[in-house]
Coordinates of C-alpha atoms in Angstrom, one line a residue:
Chain Y
M1 CA 14.8 213.4 -26.4
D2 CA 13.0 215.3 -29.2
R3 CA 15.0 217.5 -31.6
L4 CA 15.4 221.4 -30.7
I5 CA 15.9 223.8 -33.7
I6 CA 17.2 227.2 -32.9
A7 CA 16.9 229.8 -35.8
L8 CA 19.9 232.2 -35.9
P9 CA 20.3 235.4 -38.1
K10 CA 22.6 235.7 -40.7
G11 CA 25.1 238.4 -40.8
R12 CA 26.2 241.1 -38.2
L13 CA 24.2 239.7 -35.2
L14 CA 25.6 236.0 -35.8
A15 CA 28.8 237.1 -34.7
E16 CA 27.5 238.6 -31.8
A17 CA 25.2 235.4 -30.9
L18 CA 28.0 232.9 -31.1
P19 CA 29.8 233.7 -27.9
L20 CA 26.3 233.9 -26.3
L21 CA 25.5 230.3 -27.3
A22 CA 29.0 229.3 -26.2
R23 CA 28.4 230.5 -22.8
V24 CA 24.9 228.8 -22.8
G25 CA 26.7 225.5 -23.5
I26 CA 25.7 225.1 -27.3
E27 CA 28.9 224.6 -29.5
P28 CA 28.2 224.7 -33.2
E29 CA 30.1 223.1 -35.9
P30 CA 32.7 225.5 -36.9
E31 CA 31.1 225.9 -40.5
L32 CA 28.1 227.9 -38.9
A33 CA 30.4 230.8 -38.8
D34 CA 31.4 230.8 -42.3
E35 CA 29.4 233.0 -44.0
E36 CA 30.5 231.5 -47.5
S37 CA 28.9 228.2 -46.5
R38 CA 26.0 227.2 -48.4
R39 CA 24.5 224.8 -46.0
L40 CA 21.5 225.9 -43.7
L41 CA 21.3 223.4 -41.1
F42 CA 24.2 222.7 -38.5
R43 CA 24.7 220.3 -35.8
T44 CA 25.9 221.4 -32.2
S45 CA 27.8 219.6 -29.4
R46 CA 24.5 218.4 -28.1
P47 CA 23.1 215.9 -30.1
E48 CA 19.4 216.9 -29.7
I49 CA 20.0 220.7 -30.9
E50 CA 20.5 221.9 -34.5
L51 CA 20.7 225.2 -35.7
V52 CA 19.5 227.0 -38.8
R53 CA 21.1 230.0 -40.2
V54 CA 18.5 232.3 -42.0
R55 CA 17.6 235.8 -43.1
S56 CA 17.1 238.0 -40.0
F57 CA 13.5 238.4 -41.0
D58 CA 13.1 234.7 -41.5
V59 CA 13.8 233.8 -37.9
A60 CA 10.6 235.2 -36.6
T61 CA 8.8 233.3 -39.2
F62 CA 10.6 230.1 -38.4
V63 CA 9.7 230.3 -34.9
A64 CA 6.1 231.6 -35.3
F65 CA 5.4 228.5 -37.5
G66 CA 7.2 226.0 -35.2
A67 CA 9.7 225.0 -37.6
A68 CA 12.2 226.3 -35.1
Q69 CA 11.4 226.1 -31.3
L70 CA 13.9 229.0 -30.4
G71 CA 15.4 231.6 -32.4
I72 CA 17.3 234.9 -31.9
A73 CA 15.7 237.8 -33.5
G74 CA 16.1 241.6 -33.2
S75 CA 13.1 243.4 -31.7
D76 CA 12.6 245.1 -34.9
V77 CA 11.9 242.0 -36.6
L78 CA 9.5 240.8 -34.0
A79 CA 7.5 244.1 -33.9
E80 CA 7.3 244.3 -37.7
F81 CA 5.5 241.0 -37.6
D82 CA 4.0 240.9 -34.3
Y83 CA 3.4 237.2 -34.5
S84 CA 1.0 236.1 -31.8
E85 CA 2.7 232.7 -31.7
I86 CA 6.1 234.0 -30.6
Y87 CA 7.1 234.8 -27.0
A88 CA 10.0 237.2 -26.7
P89 CA 11.0 236.3 -23.0
L90 CA 14.6 237.8 -22.9
D91 CA 16.5 240.7 -24.0
L92 CA 19.6 239.2 -24.9
G93 CA 21.5 242.4 -24.6
I94 CA 23.4 242.1 -28.1
G95 CA 22.6 243.7 -31.6
H96 CA 21.9 246.9 -30.1
C97 CA 20.8 249.7 -32.8
R98 CA 17.8 251.8 -33.5
L99 CA 14.9 252.2 -36.1
A100 CA 14.6 255.6 -37.2
V101 CA 13.3 257.9 -39.9
A102 CA 16.0 259.5 -41.8
V103 CA 15.5 262.3 -44.6
P104 CA 18.2 264.2 -46.9
E105 CA 19.9 267.0 -45.3
A106 CA 18.2 269.6 -47.8
M107 CA 14.6 268.3 -47.1
R108 CA 14.9 268.9 -43.1
A109 CA 15.5 272.4 -43.8
G110 CA 12.2 273.5 -45.3
D111 CA 10.1 270.9 -43.9
D112 CA 7.1 271.4 -41.4
P113 CA 5.9 268.1 -40.0
R114 CA 2.6 269.5 -39.1
R115 CA 1.4 270.1 -42.7
W116 CA 2.0 266.4 -43.6
S117 CA -1.0 264.3 -44.7
H118 CA 0.9 261.7 -46.7
V119 CA 4.5 260.6 -46.9
S120 CA 6.3 258.2 -48.9
V121 CA 9.0 256.0 -47.2
A122 CA 11.3 253.5 -48.5
T123 CA 11.6 250.6 -45.8
K124 CA 11.8 247.1 -44.9
Y125 CA 9.4 247.7 -42.1
P126 CA 6.2 248.7 -43.9
N127 CA 4.1 247.8 -40.8
L128 CA 6.0 249.6 -38.2
T129 CA 6.5 252.5 -40.5
R130 CA 2.8 252.7 -41.1
R131 CA 1.8 252.5 -37.5
H132 CA 4.4 255.1 -36.7
F133 CA 3.2 257.6 -39.0
A134 CA -0.7 256.7 -38.5
R135 CA -0.4 257.8 -34.8
R136 CA 0.2 261.3 -35.7
G137 CA -2.5 261.1 -38.1
V138 CA -0.2 260.8 -41.4
Q139 CA -0.7 258.4 -44.0
A140 CA 2.7 256.5 -44.9
E141 CA 2.9 255.0 -48.4
C142 CA 5.5 252.4 -47.8
I143 CA 7.8 251.3 -50.7
K144 CA 9.2 247.8 -49.6
L145 CA 12.9 247.4 -50.3
N146 CA 15.3 244.7 -49.3
G147 CA 18.4 246.5 -49.2
A148 CA 20.4 249.7 -50.4
L149 CA 17.6 252.0 -48.7
E150 CA 20.0 255.0 -48.4
L151 CA 20.0 255.4 -52.3
A152 CA 16.3 255.9 -52.5
P153 CA 15.8 259.5 -51.5
A154 CA 18.8 260.5 -53.8
L155 CA 17.5 258.6 -56.9
G156 CA 14.1 260.2 -56.3
L157 CA 12.3 256.9 -55.3
C158 CA 10.9 258.4 -52.0
G159 CA 11.2 261.3 -49.8
R160 CA 12.6 259.6 -46.7
I161 CA 13.5 256.0 -45.3
V162 CA 13.0 254.2 -42.2
D163 CA 15.7 251.9 -41.4
L164 CA 18.1 250.4 -38.8
V165 CA 20.9 252.8 -37.7
A166 CA 23.7 251.7 -35.5
T167 CA 26.5 254.5 -35.9
G168 CA 24.9 256.7 -38.3
R169 CA 27.7 256.5 -40.5
T170 CA 25.8 255.1 -43.6
L171 CA 23.6 257.7 -43.4
R172 CA 25.8 260.5 -43.3
D173 CA 27.9 258.9 -46.2
N174 CA 24.7 259.1 -48.2
G175 CA 23.8 262.7 -47.4
L176 CA 20.9 261.7 -44.9
V177 CA 20.0 262.8 -41.3
E178 CA 18.3 260.9 -38.6
V179 CA 14.9 263.0 -37.6
E180 CA 12.9 260.8 -35.6
R181 CA 13.9 257.3 -33.4
I182 CA 11.1 254.8 -33.8
L183 CA 12.3 251.9 -31.7
D184 CA 15.4 250.9 -29.7
V185 CA 16.5 247.7 -31.1
S186 CA 18.3 244.7 -29.4
A187 CA 18.2 240.9 -30.0
R188 CA 15.6 238.8 -28.3
L189 CA 15.2 235.1 -27.6
A190 CA 12.0 234.3 -29.3
V191 CA 10.1 231.3 -28.4
N192 CA 7.4 229.3 -30.2
R193 CA 4.2 229.4 -28.2
A194 CA 3.1 225.8 -28.7
A195 CA 6.4 224.6 -27.9
L196 CA 6.5 226.5 -24.6
K197 CA 3.0 224.9 -23.7
T198 CA 4.0 221.5 -25.0
R199 CA 7.6 221.0 -23.9
S200 CA 7.7 223.4 -21.1
D201 CA 10.3 222.1 -18.7
E202 CA 12.9 221.6 -21.4
I203 CA 12.1 225.2 -23.0
N204 CA 12.0 226.9 -19.4
R205 CA 15.3 225.3 -18.8
W206 CA 16.7 226.7 -22.0
I207 CA 15.3 230.2 -21.3
A208 CA 17.0 230.1 -17.8
R209 CA 20.3 229.1 -19.3
F210 CA 20.2 232.0 -22.0
K211 CA 19.2 234.3 -19.1
E212 CA 22.1 233.4 -16.9
A213 CA 24.5 233.5 -19.9
T214 CA 23.0 236.9 -20.6
D215 CA 23.3 238.4 -16.9
G216 CA 26.7 237.1 -16.7
Q217 CA 27.8 239.0 -19.4
A218 CA 26.0 242.4 -18.3
T219 CA 28.2 242.3 -14.8
Chain L
M1 CA -13.3 216.6 -70.5
A2 CA -13.1 220.1 -72.3
D3 CA -9.6 221.9 -71.2
Q4 CA -10.9 224.7 -68.9
P5 CA -8.2 227.4 -68.0
L6 CA -6.7 226.3 -64.6
D7 CA -7.0 229.9 -63.1
R8 CA -10.8 229.1 -62.9
A9 CA -9.9 226.7 -60.2
L10 CA -8.2 229.6 -58.1
L11 CA -10.1 229.8 -54.5
P12 CA -9.9 233.0 -52.4
A13 CA -7.1 233.2 -49.8
G14 CA -7.7 231.0 -46.9
L15 CA -10.5 228.8 -48.7
A16 CA -9.8 225.3 -49.8
D17 CA -11.5 222.1 -51.3
G18 CA -11.7 219.3 -49.0
L19 CA -10.4 216.1 -51.0
P20 CA -10.5 212.5 -50.4
P21 CA -9.5 210.8 -48.0
F22 CA -9.3 214.1 -46.0
A23 CA -12.8 215.3 -46.4
E24 CA -14.2 211.8 -45.1
Q25 CA -11.7 212.0 -42.1
E26 CA -12.7 215.0 -41.1
A27 CA -16.6 214.2 -41.3
R28 CA -15.9 210.9 -39.2
A29 CA -13.9 212.9 -36.6
I30 CA -16.7 215.5 -36.5
E31 CA -19.3 212.7 -36.0
R32 CA -17.0 210.8 -33.1
L33 CA -16.6 214.3 -31.3
T34 CA -20.4 215.2 -31.4
A35 CA -21.1 211.6 -30.3
E36 CA -18.8 211.8 -27.5
F37 CA -20.6 215.3 -26.5
A38 CA -23.9 213.7 -26.9
A39 CA -22.9 210.7 -24.7
E40 CA -22.5 213.1 -21.9
G41 CA -25.9 214.7 -22.1
Y42 CA -25.0 217.5 -24.6
Q43 CA -28.0 218.1 -27.3
R44 CA -27.0 219.2 -30.6
V45 CA -28.4 222.8 -31.9
K46 CA -28.1 224.2 -35.4
P47 CA -28.0 227.9 -35.6
P48 CA -28.3 229.5 -38.9
L49 CA -25.0 230.5 -41.1
V50 CA -26.1 234.3 -41.1
E51 CA -27.8 236.4 -38.8
F52 CA -28.4 239.8 -37.8
E53 CA -24.9 241.6 -36.9
D54 CA -26.1 243.0 -33.6
S55 CA -26.9 239.8 -32.2
L56 CA -23.7 238.1 -33.4
L57 CA -22.0 241.1 -31.7
T58 CA -23.6 240.9 -28.0
G59 CA -21.9 239.1 -25.1
P60 CA -19.2 236.7 -26.1
G61 CA -19.3 238.1 -29.7
A62 CA -18.0 241.5 -29.1
A63 CA -14.3 240.6 -29.5
L64 CA -15.1 239.1 -32.9
A65 CA -16.4 242.4 -34.7
P66 CA -13.3 242.6 -36.9
Q67 CA -13.4 239.3 -37.8
M68 CA -17.1 239.1 -39.3
F69 CA -18.1 239.1 -43.0
R70 CA -21.1 241.6 -43.2
L71 CA -23.7 241.5 -45.7
M72 CA -26.8 243.7 -46.3
D73 CA -30.3 241.7 -45.8
P74 CA -32.4 243.1 -48.9
V75 CA -35.3 241.9 -47.3
S76 CA -35.2 243.8 -44.1
Q77 CA -32.6 246.3 -45.0
R78 CA -30.7 245.4 -42.0
M79 CA -27.0 244.4 -41.6
M80 CA -26.2 240.9 -41.2
G81 CA -23.1 239.0 -40.2
V82 CA -21.7 235.5 -41.2
R83 CA -20.8 233.7 -38.0
A84 CA -17.1 234.0 -37.2
D85 CA -17.7 231.7 -34.1
F86 CA -20.2 229.6 -32.9
T87 CA -20.5 230.4 -29.2
P88 CA -22.2 234.0 -29.6
Q89 CA -25.0 232.0 -31.3
I90 CA -25.4 229.3 -28.7
A91 CA -25.2 232.1 -26.1
R92 CA -28.0 233.7 -28.1
I93 CA -30.1 230.6 -28.1
A94 CA -29.5 229.7 -24.4
W95 CA -30.7 233.3 -23.3
S96 CA -33.6 233.4 -25.5
R97 CA -35.3 230.3 -27.1
L98 CA -34.1 228.0 -24.7
G99 CA -34.1 230.7 -21.9
N100 CA -36.7 228.7 -19.8
A101 CA -35.2 225.0 -20.4
P102 CA -33.9 223.8 -17.2
R103 CA -30.5 224.6 -16.3
P104 CA -27.8 223.5 -16.2
L105 CA -28.3 223.3 -19.9
R106 CA -25.8 221.4 -22.1
L107 CA -25.5 222.0 -25.6
C108 CA -23.2 220.9 -28.6
Y109 CA -22.6 222.0 -32.3
A110 CA -20.7 221.6 -35.5
G111 CA -20.3 223.6 -38.5
Q112 CA -18.5 226.0 -40.5
V113 CA -17.4 229.4 -39.6
L114 CA -16.0 232.3 -41.8
R115 CA -13.4 234.9 -40.9
V116 CA -12.3 238.2 -42.7
R117 CA -8.7 237.1 -42.1
G118 CA -7.0 234.1 -41.4
G119 CA -4.5 234.0 -38.6
Q120 CA -0.6 234.1 -39.1
V121 CA -0.3 230.4 -38.2
R122 CA -3.7 229.3 -39.2
P123 CA -4.4 231.2 -42.4
E124 CA -8.0 229.3 -42.9
R125 CA -10.7 231.8 -43.2
Q126 CA -13.3 229.0 -43.3
F127 CA -13.0 226.0 -41.0
A128 CA -15.1 223.5 -38.8
Q129 CA -15.9 224.4 -35.2
V130 CA -17.1 221.5 -33.0
G131 CA -17.9 222.5 -29.5
L132 CA -20.0 222.5 -26.3
E133 CA -21.5 224.9 -24.1
L134 CA -22.6 224.1 -20.4
I135 CA -25.1 227.0 -19.3
G136 CA -25.9 228.0 -15.9
A137 CA -23.7 226.2 -13.8
E138 CA -21.5 228.1 -11.5
A139 CA -19.6 225.0 -9.8
M140 CA -16.4 224.2 -10.7
A141 CA -17.3 220.8 -11.5
A142 CA -19.0 222.2 -14.6
D143 CA -15.5 223.8 -15.6
L144 CA -13.9 220.3 -15.1
E145 CA -16.5 218.5 -17.1
V146 CA -16.2 220.7 -20.0
L147 CA -12.2 220.2 -20.2
L148 CA -12.1 216.8 -19.5
L149 CA -14.9 216.0 -22.0
A150 CA -13.1 218.2 -24.9
A151 CA -9.7 216.7 -24.0
G152 CA -11.2 213.0 -23.6
A153 CA -13.2 213.4 -27.1
L154 CA -9.8 214.6 -28.6
G155 CA -8.2 211.5 -27.3
A156 CA -11.2 209.5 -28.9
V157 CA -10.6 210.7 -32.1
G158 CA -7.0 209.7 -32.2
I159 CA -5.0 212.9 -31.0
A160 CA -1.7 211.8 -29.4
G161 CA 0.5 214.0 -27.3
L162 CA -2.5 216.3 -26.2
S163 CA -1.5 219.0 -23.9
V164 CA -3.8 221.3 -21.9
D165 CA -3.0 224.8 -20.7
L166 CA -4.9 226.4 -17.8
V167 CA -5.2 230.0 -17.8
Q168 CA -7.2 232.6 -15.4
P169 CA -7.4 235.6 -17.5
T170 CA -8.9 237.5 -14.9
L171 CA -6.1 237.2 -12.5
V172 CA -3.7 239.7 -13.8
P173 CA -6.2 242.4 -13.9
A174 CA -7.5 241.9 -10.4
I175 CA -3.5 241.8 -9.3
C176 CA -3.1 245.2 -11.0
R177 CA -6.4 246.8 -9.8
G178 CA -5.5 245.5 -6.1
H179 CA -2.1 247.2 -6.1
G180 CA -3.4 250.3 -7.6
L181 CA -1.4 250.2 -10.7
T182 CA -2.2 253.0 -13.2
V183 CA -3.8 252.3 -16.4
E184 CA -0.5 253.1 -18.3
A185 CA 1.4 250.5 -16.0
T186 CA -1.3 247.6 -16.5
A187 CA -1.1 248.0 -20.1
E188 CA 2.7 247.8 -19.8
A189 CA 2.3 244.8 -17.3
R190 CA -0.2 243.1 -19.8
A191 CA 2.2 243.8 -22.9
A192 CA 5.2 242.3 -21.0
L193 CA 3.5 239.2 -19.7
D194 CA 2.1 238.9 -23.5
Q195 CA 5.6 238.6 -24.4
K196 CA 6.8 236.6 -21.2
D197 CA 9.5 239.3 -20.8
G198 CA 10.6 239.2 -17.3
G199 CA 13.0 242.2 -18.0
R200 CA 10.1 244.4 -19.0
L201 CA 8.4 243.3 -16.1
A202 CA 11.1 244.2 -13.8
R203 CA 10.6 247.8 -14.6
I204 CA 7.3 247.9 -12.9
G205 CA 8.3 248.5 -9.4
G206 CA 7.0 247.5 -6.0
R207 CA 4.9 244.6 -4.8
A208 CA 3.0 244.4 -8.2
G209 CA 6.3 243.8 -10.0
D210 CA 7.4 241.0 -7.6
V211 CA 4.0 239.3 -7.9
L212 CA 3.8 239.6 -11.7
R213 CA 7.4 238.3 -12.1
T214 CA 6.4 235.2 -9.8
L215 CA 3.4 234.5 -12.1
L216 CA 5.5 234.7 -15.1
E217 CA 8.0 232.0 -13.4
A218 CA 5.2 230.2 -12.6
A219 CA 4.1 229.1 -16.0
G220 CA 4.7 225.5 -16.8
P221 CA 3.9 222.2 -15.4
A222 CA 0.7 222.0 -13.4
D223 CA 2.3 220.8 -10.0
R224 CA 5.3 223.1 -9.8
A225 CA 2.8 226.2 -10.9
R226 CA 0.1 225.0 -8.2
A227 CA 2.9 225.0 -5.4
T228 CA 3.9 228.7 -6.6
L229 CA 0.4 230.0 -6.9
A230 CA -0.7 228.7 -3.5
K231 CA 2.3 230.5 -1.6
L232 CA 1.8 233.8 -3.3
D233 CA 0.9 236.7 -1.4
L234 CA -1.9 238.5 -3.3
P235 CA -4.1 241.6 -2.5
A236 CA -7.5 240.8 -1.3
E237 CA -9.2 241.3 -4.7
A238 CA -7.1 238.8 -6.5
T239 CA -7.1 236.0 -3.9
S240 CA -10.5 234.3 -5.2
D241 CA -9.3 234.2 -8.8
R242 CA -6.1 232.6 -7.4
D243 CA -7.8 230.1 -5.0
R244 CA -10.1 229.2 -8.0
L245 CA -7.0 228.3 -10.5
V246 CA -5.4 226.4 -7.6
R247 CA -8.6 224.5 -7.1
M248 CA -9.2 223.7 -10.8
I249 CA -5.7 222.3 -11.1
E250 CA -5.9 220.1 -8.0
L251 CA -9.1 218.9 -9.5
T252 CA -7.8 218.2 -12.9
R253 CA -4.7 216.6 -11.8
S254 CA -6.6 214.1 -9.6
A255 CA -9.5 213.6 -12.1
A256 CA -6.9 212.9 -14.9
P257 CA -3.5 212.2 -13.4
D258 CA -2.1 211.3 -16.9
L259 CA -3.2 214.4 -18.9
A260 CA -0.4 216.6 -19.7
L261 CA -1.4 219.7 -18.0
T262 CA 0.5 223.1 -17.7
V263 CA -0.6 226.5 -16.2
D264 CA 0.0 229.9 -17.5
P265 CA -1.3 232.3 -14.8
G266 CA -0.2 235.6 -16.8
E267 CA -1.7 234.4 -20.1
Y268 CA -4.5 236.6 -21.6
R269 CA -3.9 236.6 -25.4
G270 CA -6.9 235.2 -27.2
F271 CA -9.1 235.1 -23.9
E272 CA -10.7 238.4 -24.2
Y273 CA -14.4 237.4 -23.5
E274 CA -13.4 234.8 -20.8
T275 CA -14.5 235.5 -17.1
G276 CA -13.2 232.7 -15.3
I277 CA -11.0 229.5 -15.7
A278 CA -10.0 229.4 -19.3
F279 CA -7.8 226.5 -21.3
A280 CA -6.3 225.9 -24.7
F281 CA -5.6 222.6 -26.2
F282 CA -2.1 221.8 -27.9
A283 CA -0.6 218.9 -29.6
K284 CA 3.0 218.0 -29.4
G285 CA 4.8 219.2 -32.8
L286 CA 1.9 221.3 -34.0
A287 CA 2.2 225.0 -33.8
A288 CA -1.4 226.0 -34.0
E289 CA -4.0 225.4 -31.1
L290 CA -6.4 222.7 -31.5
G291 CA -9.0 224.5 -29.5
R292 CA -10.0 226.3 -26.6
G293 CA -12.5 227.1 -24.0
G294 CA -13.6 228.8 -20.6
R295 CA -16.0 230.6 -18.7
Y296 CA -17.9 233.5 -19.7
R297 CA -21.4 235.3 -19.5
L298 CA -24.2 235.4 -21.7
A299 CA -25.6 238.8 -22.8
G300 CA -28.4 238.2 -19.8
G301 CA -25.5 237.8 -17.4
E302 CA -26.0 234.2 -16.9
T303 CA -22.7 232.1 -16.5
A304 CA -21.6 229.5 -18.7
T305 CA -18.5 227.6 -19.9
G306 CA -17.8 225.6 -23.1
A307 CA -15.0 224.4 -25.6
T308 CA -14.7 224.7 -29.2
L309 CA -12.4 222.7 -31.2
Y310 CA -10.8 223.8 -34.6
M311 CA -11.1 220.9 -37.1
D312 CA -8.4 222.2 -39.4
S313 CA -5.8 222.0 -36.7
V314 CA -7.2 218.6 -35.2
L315 CA -6.9 217.1 -38.9
K316 CA -3.4 218.3 -38.8
A317 CA -2.7 216.5 -35.7
L318 CA -3.9 213.2 -36.7
P319 CA -2.2 210.6 -38.5
A320 CA -3.1 209.9 -42.4
P321 CA -6.1 208.2 -42.5
A322 CA -5.6 204.2 -43.4
A323 CA -7.0 203.4 -46.8
A324 CA -10.3 201.9 -46.5
R325 CA -10.8 198.2 -47.5
C326 CA -12.6 198.5 -50.7
V327 CA -13.5 195.6 -53.2
Y328 CA -13.8 195.9 -56.9
L329 CA -16.9 194.2 -58.4
P330 CA -16.1 193.2 -62.0
A331 CA -19.2 194.1 -64.4
G332 CA -21.9 191.5 -64.4
T333 CA -21.2 190.7 -60.3
P334 CA -25.0 190.2 -59.1
R335 CA -26.6 192.8 -57.1
R336 CA -27.3 190.3 -54.4
Q337 CA -23.6 189.4 -54.1
A338 CA -22.9 193.4 -53.8
V339 CA -25.4 194.1 -51.1
E340 CA -24.2 191.2 -49.2
L341 CA -20.7 192.5 -49.3
R342 CA -21.8 195.9 -48.2
R343 CA -23.5 194.3 -45.3
Q344 CA -20.5 192.5 -44.3
G345 CA -19.1 195.8 -44.0
W346 CA -17.1 196.1 -47.5
R347 CA -17.0 199.3 -49.5
T348 CA -17.8 198.1 -53.2
V349 CA -17.1 199.7 -56.4
A350 CA -18.9 198.5 -59.3
G351 CA -17.3 198.2 -62.8
F352 CA -19.2 198.9 -65.9
E353 CA -17.0 197.3 -68.7
P354 CA -15.6 193.7 -69.1
G355 CA -12.0 193.3 -68.9
D356 CA -8.9 192.8 -66.6
A357 CA -10.7 192.9 -63.4
A358 CA -7.6 193.2 -61.1
A359 CA -6.1 195.7 -63.1
E360 CA -9.0 197.9 -63.2
A361 CA -9.3 197.5 -59.4
R362 CA -5.6 198.7 -58.9
R363 CA -6.3 201.4 -61.1
L364 CA -9.3 202.7 -59.3
G365 CA -7.5 202.4 -56.0
C366 CA -9.5 199.3 -54.6
S367 CA -7.8 197.2 -52.2
H368 CA -9.4 193.8 -53.3
V369 CA -11.2 192.4 -56.1
W370 CA -14.1 190.1 -56.3
D371 CA -13.3 187.0 -58.1
G372 CA -16.9 185.3 -58.1
S373 CA -16.5 183.6 -54.7
A374 CA -14.0 185.6 -52.7
A375 CA -12.5 189.0 -52.0
R376 CA -8.9 188.7 -53.2
E377 CA -6.1 191.4 -52.3
V378 CA -4.7 193.1 -55.5
G379 CA -1.4 194.4 -54.0
H380 CA 0.3 197.5 -55.5
G381 CA 1.1 195.8 -59.2

């Protein structure tokens, strides 16, 4: 049987994904959960399945280019890249959060959004951000950061940020308030298009198993 | 050789030099593909690289507007476009200059196209397309001929693990219309089908939701898809599309039982100008499509079907070319001898200076050296 690679995101989502994988019948070697481990490729209880652990944004890239046939990726990441070679057939019901615009408390008070023609925004999501503001006729100049976004307004890097918000605590701790929601986010099963076409029986079987495992959890 | 600053060799994004042995491998593959098409009566045409933009953008070309490089023609003062795809040009030839040629008209082509942006998975902005168009034949036998000829030609150049995905891009719009879905609900259904997201489809209620979910589940191996499709209870205006797809599956399965065939009745992405049966070619282990095809209409309304293959993908799916048998001829080898060896099918590389002939043969990558009476293998020293 051909090897099947599943790409998993590092960090918070990985912890939520592991029980799901177990319900699907894929038991990874224990080192996968060890964030300190420097390994990238992990074996599982199934000889044909291997797991790669990569940054959340890279899950989409691995799947789009067929380096992994399946992946678990946030809908934020999938929407940001909008890869034509990825299908996202299943909402896995984990990793819930939202992509939102946040501004400093003081700015919100004196601001009139109808007057904007141009805003500067720090974000990991330049495409979604530009699209969001363009829909209302505002040009967004995006400053791409990979972390510590909440610091950017306080240090004068930009006026506002677009970032993932789960509880809102990080925002509050940094004197920011959420003003607009762009996208409700949850983790999806990502499937490489060519793999689904050329290995359709096998891939469809895995999609069905993930669906059972997800439905089982919801009830 | 004087030292040149290496940055002079930089090429713009998505453009690349073809080097040995791959440039030759591609040329041979193109030659073989077009020979396969010619053998079934497809005659070669050669449209120009650049033409007026309005003719490139009519009919099947409309979807390509954002992909077209444009330049101003200083002579006519009109805007020209560099072709981003061959089909609009072949369609133009078919309705204009070959408008009164007997139908069905079989044409084929091979050449380069240029695009403003590469794809995410295929970054190439310039690549070769090799294809065929069958104009003026309504019968499904025409769809079948094009599909099997393109698939067979891919096999003939050495593609292993070929898989064909059949689609009918007009089926879903017909179902949405038949069930009276609003424009918004249709767009939502489209987006959900594009993602193959069953959960999102579930939010589309009623019969339409059920039917679309069944379509989604039908995607996969042809025989199972055929069984599901045949049983599906559809609104009247969608039944002919469904029947056509089912018939095409049956014809293909019986004509080519060994061809790996999948069906995706909900697929639409990238099939914007097809108006009937369409298909895409995949190879196992390759993320990019090898090519695609389908039925469309010429600007004048005449029906046509065709297929185009992307040589950059085809080359990636082929094994690396075997090294050619090539014999090194030491300086002084009579010309008569060289001609005779070439006549026997050898490639010859002539030496200019006396010296160790075997070492020189190895240095120049020749597999053999001429020792005055026979070609001797040189090995890998």
